[in-house]
Amino acid sequence: MIIERLSQEHRNIEKLLAILERELVVFDRGDRPDYEVIRAVISYFEVYPEVYHHPQEDLVFAKLRERDPVAAAKVGDLAREHHKGAERLRRVAHAVEYVLADGEVLRQNVYTIVRDFIAHERHHMMMEDRDFFPAALEALKPQDWTEIASAVTGHKDPLFSDVTEERFDALRAHILRLEQEAEAERK
């Protein structure tokens, strides 16, 4: 089911936001965060959500607008939200690259840019999970889901699937380490 996959992708994205948030805490303390991991998170967001996840949501949203314009209006302008998220991501990428180039930049400005990105992504996903996905599940017909499925590419997530990309190795290792630490804390 498409909505189940999109929801799972939201949970995966939340893991990355949590990692970015942890690295931001390190940065805010004045220490050096793991920029390899931060760059991998940025790269992931540039690739998977922008190229695959959001276009799938856009297909579902287009069908929702056809079937239930009132529900679609309550969700808002999804394409605009995705575009604004991409702009925030570009600001994060530029801020990180500027820091790495030893540019003169206020730590607070970098912190604010990254924090803004994290907060908006979480808010956006919460809205989709709470409003958009349930409305789509209620309004769309089986043939709508068939049409959407035929238009969706079969591209696998480059980080959270069995088909992984080498550039995300450091990030994958970091995620595994964090999950192991969390598991150890629960015991």
Short mmCIF file of C-alpha atoms in Angstrom, two decimals:
data_model
loop_
_atom_site.label_atom_id
_atom_site.label_comp_id
_atom_site.label_asym_id
_atom_site.label_seq_id
_atom_site.Cartn_x
_atom_site.Cartn_y
_atom_site.Cartn_z
CA MET A 1 0.00 0.00 0.00
CA ILE A 2 1.34 3.37 -1.04
CA ILE A 3 0.26 5.18 2.13
CA GLU A 4 1.95 2.56 4.31
CA ARG A 5 5.20 3.06 2.39
CA LEU A 6 4.93 6.84 2.66
CA SER A 7 4.29 6.53 6.42
CA GLN A 8 7.30 4.25 6.79
CA GLU A 9 9.38 6.77 4.89
CA HIS A 10 8.22 9.43 7.37
CA ARG A 11 9.49 7.26 10.23
CA ASN A 12 12.81 6.86 8.40
CA ILE A 13 13.01 10.60 7.83
CA GLU A 14 12.35 11.17 11.54
CA LYS A 15 15.40 9.03 12.34
CA LEU A 16 17.50 11.32 10.17
CA LEU A 17 16.02 14.43 11.74
CA ALA A 18 16.90 13.02 15.17
CA ILE A 19 20.49 12.45 14.02
CA LEU A 20 20.68 15.96 12.60
CA GLU A 21 19.30 17.28 15.88
CA ARG A 22 21.97 15.41 17.89
CA GLU A 23 24.72 16.79 15.67
CA LEU A 24 23.20 20.27 16.08
CA VAL A 25 23.49 19.91 19.87
CA VAL A 26 27.18 19.06 19.45
CA PHE A 27 27.62 22.11 17.19
CA ASP A 28 25.75 24.36 19.61
CA ARG A 29 28.07 23.28 22.46
CA GLY A 30 30.97 24.56 20.40
CA ASP A 31 32.27 21.10 19.56
CA ARG A 32 32.79 19.69 16.06
CA PRO A 33 29.85 17.59 14.89
CA ASP A 34 30.28 14.71 12.47
CA TYR A 35 30.11 16.66 9.22
CA GLU A 36 30.34 13.47 7.16
CA VAL A 37 27.08 12.33 8.74
CA ILE A 38 25.49 15.78 8.36
CA ARG A 39 26.46 15.90 4.68
CA ALA A 40 25.05 12.39 4.19
CA VAL A 41 21.75 13.44 5.79
CA ILE A 42 21.60 16.48 3.49
CA SER A 43 22.46 14.32 0.49
CA TYR A 44 19.75 11.84 1.42
CA PHE A 45 17.17 14.63 1.67
CA GLU A 46 18.28 15.99 -1.70
CA VAL A 47 17.88 12.57 -3.30
CA TYR A 48 15.11 10.46 -1.86
CA PRO A 49 12.42 12.79 -0.48
CA GLU A 50 12.82 15.32 -3.28
CA VAL A 51 13.06 12.89 -6.19
CA TYR A 52 10.84 9.99 -5.04
CA HIS A 53 8.85 10.54 -1.84
CA HIS A 54 7.33 13.95 -2.61
CA PRO A 55 6.38 13.12 -6.21
CA GLN A 56 4.48 10.07 -4.88
CA GLU A 57 2.67 12.25 -2.37
CA ASP A 58 1.91 14.73 -5.15
CA LEU A 59 0.26 11.95 -7.20
CA VAL A 60 -1.90 10.94 -4.23
CA PHE A 61 -2.76 14.57 -3.54
CA ALA A 62 -3.81 15.18 -7.16
CA LYS A 63 -6.26 12.27 -6.87
CA LEU A 64 -7.50 13.57 -3.53
CA ARG A 65 -8.21 16.95 -5.13
CA GLU A 66 -10.30 15.17 -7.78
CA ARG A 67 -12.21 12.98 -5.32
CA ASP A 68 -12.59 15.31 -2.33
CA PRO A 69 -11.67 18.94 -3.00
CA VAL A 70 -12.79 19.98 0.50
CA ALA A 71 -10.40 17.52 2.17
CA ALA A 72 -7.62 18.58 -0.22
CA ALA A 73 -8.25 22.23 0.66
CA LYS A 74 -7.87 21.37 4.37
CA VAL A 75 -4.47 19.80 3.61
CA GLY A 76 -3.39 22.97 1.81
CA ASP A 77 -0.88 23.50 -0.96
CA LEU A 78 1.26 20.37 -0.68
CA ALA A 79 3.48 21.18 -3.68
CA ARG A 80 4.24 24.60 -2.20
CA GLU A 81 5.10 23.02 1.15
CA HIS A 82 7.45 20.58 -0.56
CA HIS A 83 9.07 23.45 -2.46
CA LYS A 84 9.56 25.46 0.74
CA GLY A 85 11.10 22.38 2.39
CA ALA A 86 13.56 22.08 -0.49
CA GLU A 87 14.48 25.76 -0.04
CA ARG A 88 15.10 25.19 3.68
CA LEU A 89 17.26 22.18 2.85
CA ARG A 90 19.33 24.31 0.45
CA ARG A 91 19.85 26.87 3.24
CA VAL A 92 21.05 24.07 5.55
CA ALA A 93 23.43 22.74 2.89
CA HIS A 94 24.83 26.23 2.22
CA ALA A 95 25.26 26.95 5.94
CA VAL A 96 27.12 23.67 6.51
CA GLU A 97 29.36 24.18 3.48
CA TYR A 98 30.11 27.72 4.64
CA VAL A 99 31.13 26.45 8.09
CA LEU A 100 33.32 23.77 6.51
CA ALA A 101 34.98 26.40 4.31
CA ASP A 102 35.84 28.31 7.51
CA GLY A 103 33.58 31.16 6.48
CA GLU A 104 32.72 33.90 8.92
CA VAL A 105 29.34 32.84 10.18
CA LEU A 106 27.54 33.19 13.47
CA ARG A 107 26.99 29.83 15.13
CA GLN A 108 23.52 31.04 16.14
CA ASN A 109 22.62 31.63 12.48
CA VAL A 110 23.65 28.10 11.53
CA TYR A 111 21.79 26.72 14.54
CA THR A 112 18.65 28.66 13.57
CA ILE A 113 18.77 27.52 9.93
CA VAL A 114 19.15 23.84 10.86
CA ARG A 115 16.60 24.03 13.70
CA ASP A 116 14.10 25.69 11.32
CA PHE A 117 14.54 22.88 8.81
CA ILE A 118 14.04 20.17 11.45
CA ALA A 119 10.97 21.85 12.96
CA HIS A 120 9.28 22.43 9.61
CA GLU A 121 9.96 18.89 8.39
CA ARG A 122 8.45 17.43 11.55
CA HIS A 123 5.43 19.72 11.38
CA HIS A 124 4.92 18.91 7.70
CA MET A 125 5.08 15.14 8.24
CA MET A 126 2.75 15.37 11.23
CA MET A 127 0.18 17.22 9.11
CA GLU A 128 0.46 14.62 6.35
CA ASP A 129 0.12 11.71 8.78
CA ARG A 130 -2.78 13.33 10.63
CA ASP A 131 -4.73 14.98 7.79
CA PHE A 132 -3.54 14.08 4.31
CA PHE A 133 -3.03 10.32 4.50
CA PRO A 134 -6.34 9.55 6.27
CA ALA A 135 -8.23 11.80 3.84
CA ALA A 136 -6.65 10.01 0.88
CA LEU A 137 -7.42 6.58 2.34
CA GLU A 138 -11.04 7.58 2.79
CA ALA A 139 -11.61 9.35 -0.52
CA LEU A 140 -9.60 7.46 -3.11
CA LYS A 141 -11.02 4.50 -4.95
CA PRO A 142 -9.19 1.23 -5.80
CA GLN A 143 -8.68 2.38 -9.40
CA ASP A 144 -7.04 5.58 -8.11
CA TRP A 145 -4.52 3.54 -6.15
CA THR A 146 -3.89 1.37 -9.21
CA GLU A 147 -3.24 4.44 -11.36
CA ILE A 148 -0.91 5.93 -8.73
CA ALA A 149 0.96 2.62 -8.34
CA SER A 150 1.49 2.39 -12.10
CA ALA A 151 2.92 5.92 -12.17
CA VAL A 152 5.27 5.38 -9.23
CA THR A 153 8.80 4.28 -9.92
CA GLY A 154 10.09 1.17 -8.21
CA HIS A 155 13.19 3.00 -6.95
CA LYS A 156 14.40 1.70 -3.60
CA ASP A 157 15.34 3.95 -0.72
CA PRO A 158 19.14 4.40 -0.92
CA LEU A 159 19.52 4.28 2.87
CA PHE A 160 16.67 2.25 4.37
CA SER A 161 16.34 -0.63 1.91
CA ASP A 162 18.31 -3.65 0.82
CA VAL A 163 19.67 -1.59 -2.09
CA THR A 164 21.93 0.86 -0.32
CA GLU A 165 24.32 3.42 -1.72
CA GLU A 166 27.94 3.66 -0.57
CA ARG A 167 27.74 7.42 0.07
CA PHE A 168 25.35 6.70 2.94
CA ASP A 169 27.61 4.16 4.70
CA ALA A 170 28.70 6.59 7.44
CA LEU A 171 25.11 7.64 8.05
CA ARG A 172 23.89 4.04 8.15
CA ALA A 173 26.64 3.17 10.66
CA HIS A 174 25.70 6.21 12.76
CA ILE A 175 22.02 5.19 12.77
CA LEU A 176 22.92 1.65 13.83
CA ARG A 177 25.14 2.97 16.61
CA LEU A 178 22.36 5.25 17.89
CA GLU A 179 19.83 2.42 17.78
CA GLN A 180 22.21 0.15 19.72
CA GLU A 181 22.77 2.88 22.32
CA ALA A 182 19.02 3.39 22.67
CA GLU A 183 18.48 -0.35 23.04
CA ALA A 184 21.21 -0.54 25.72
CA GLU A 185 19.58 2.34 27.62
CA ARG A 186 16.22 0.54 27.63
CA LYS A 187 17.73 -2.57 29.28
#
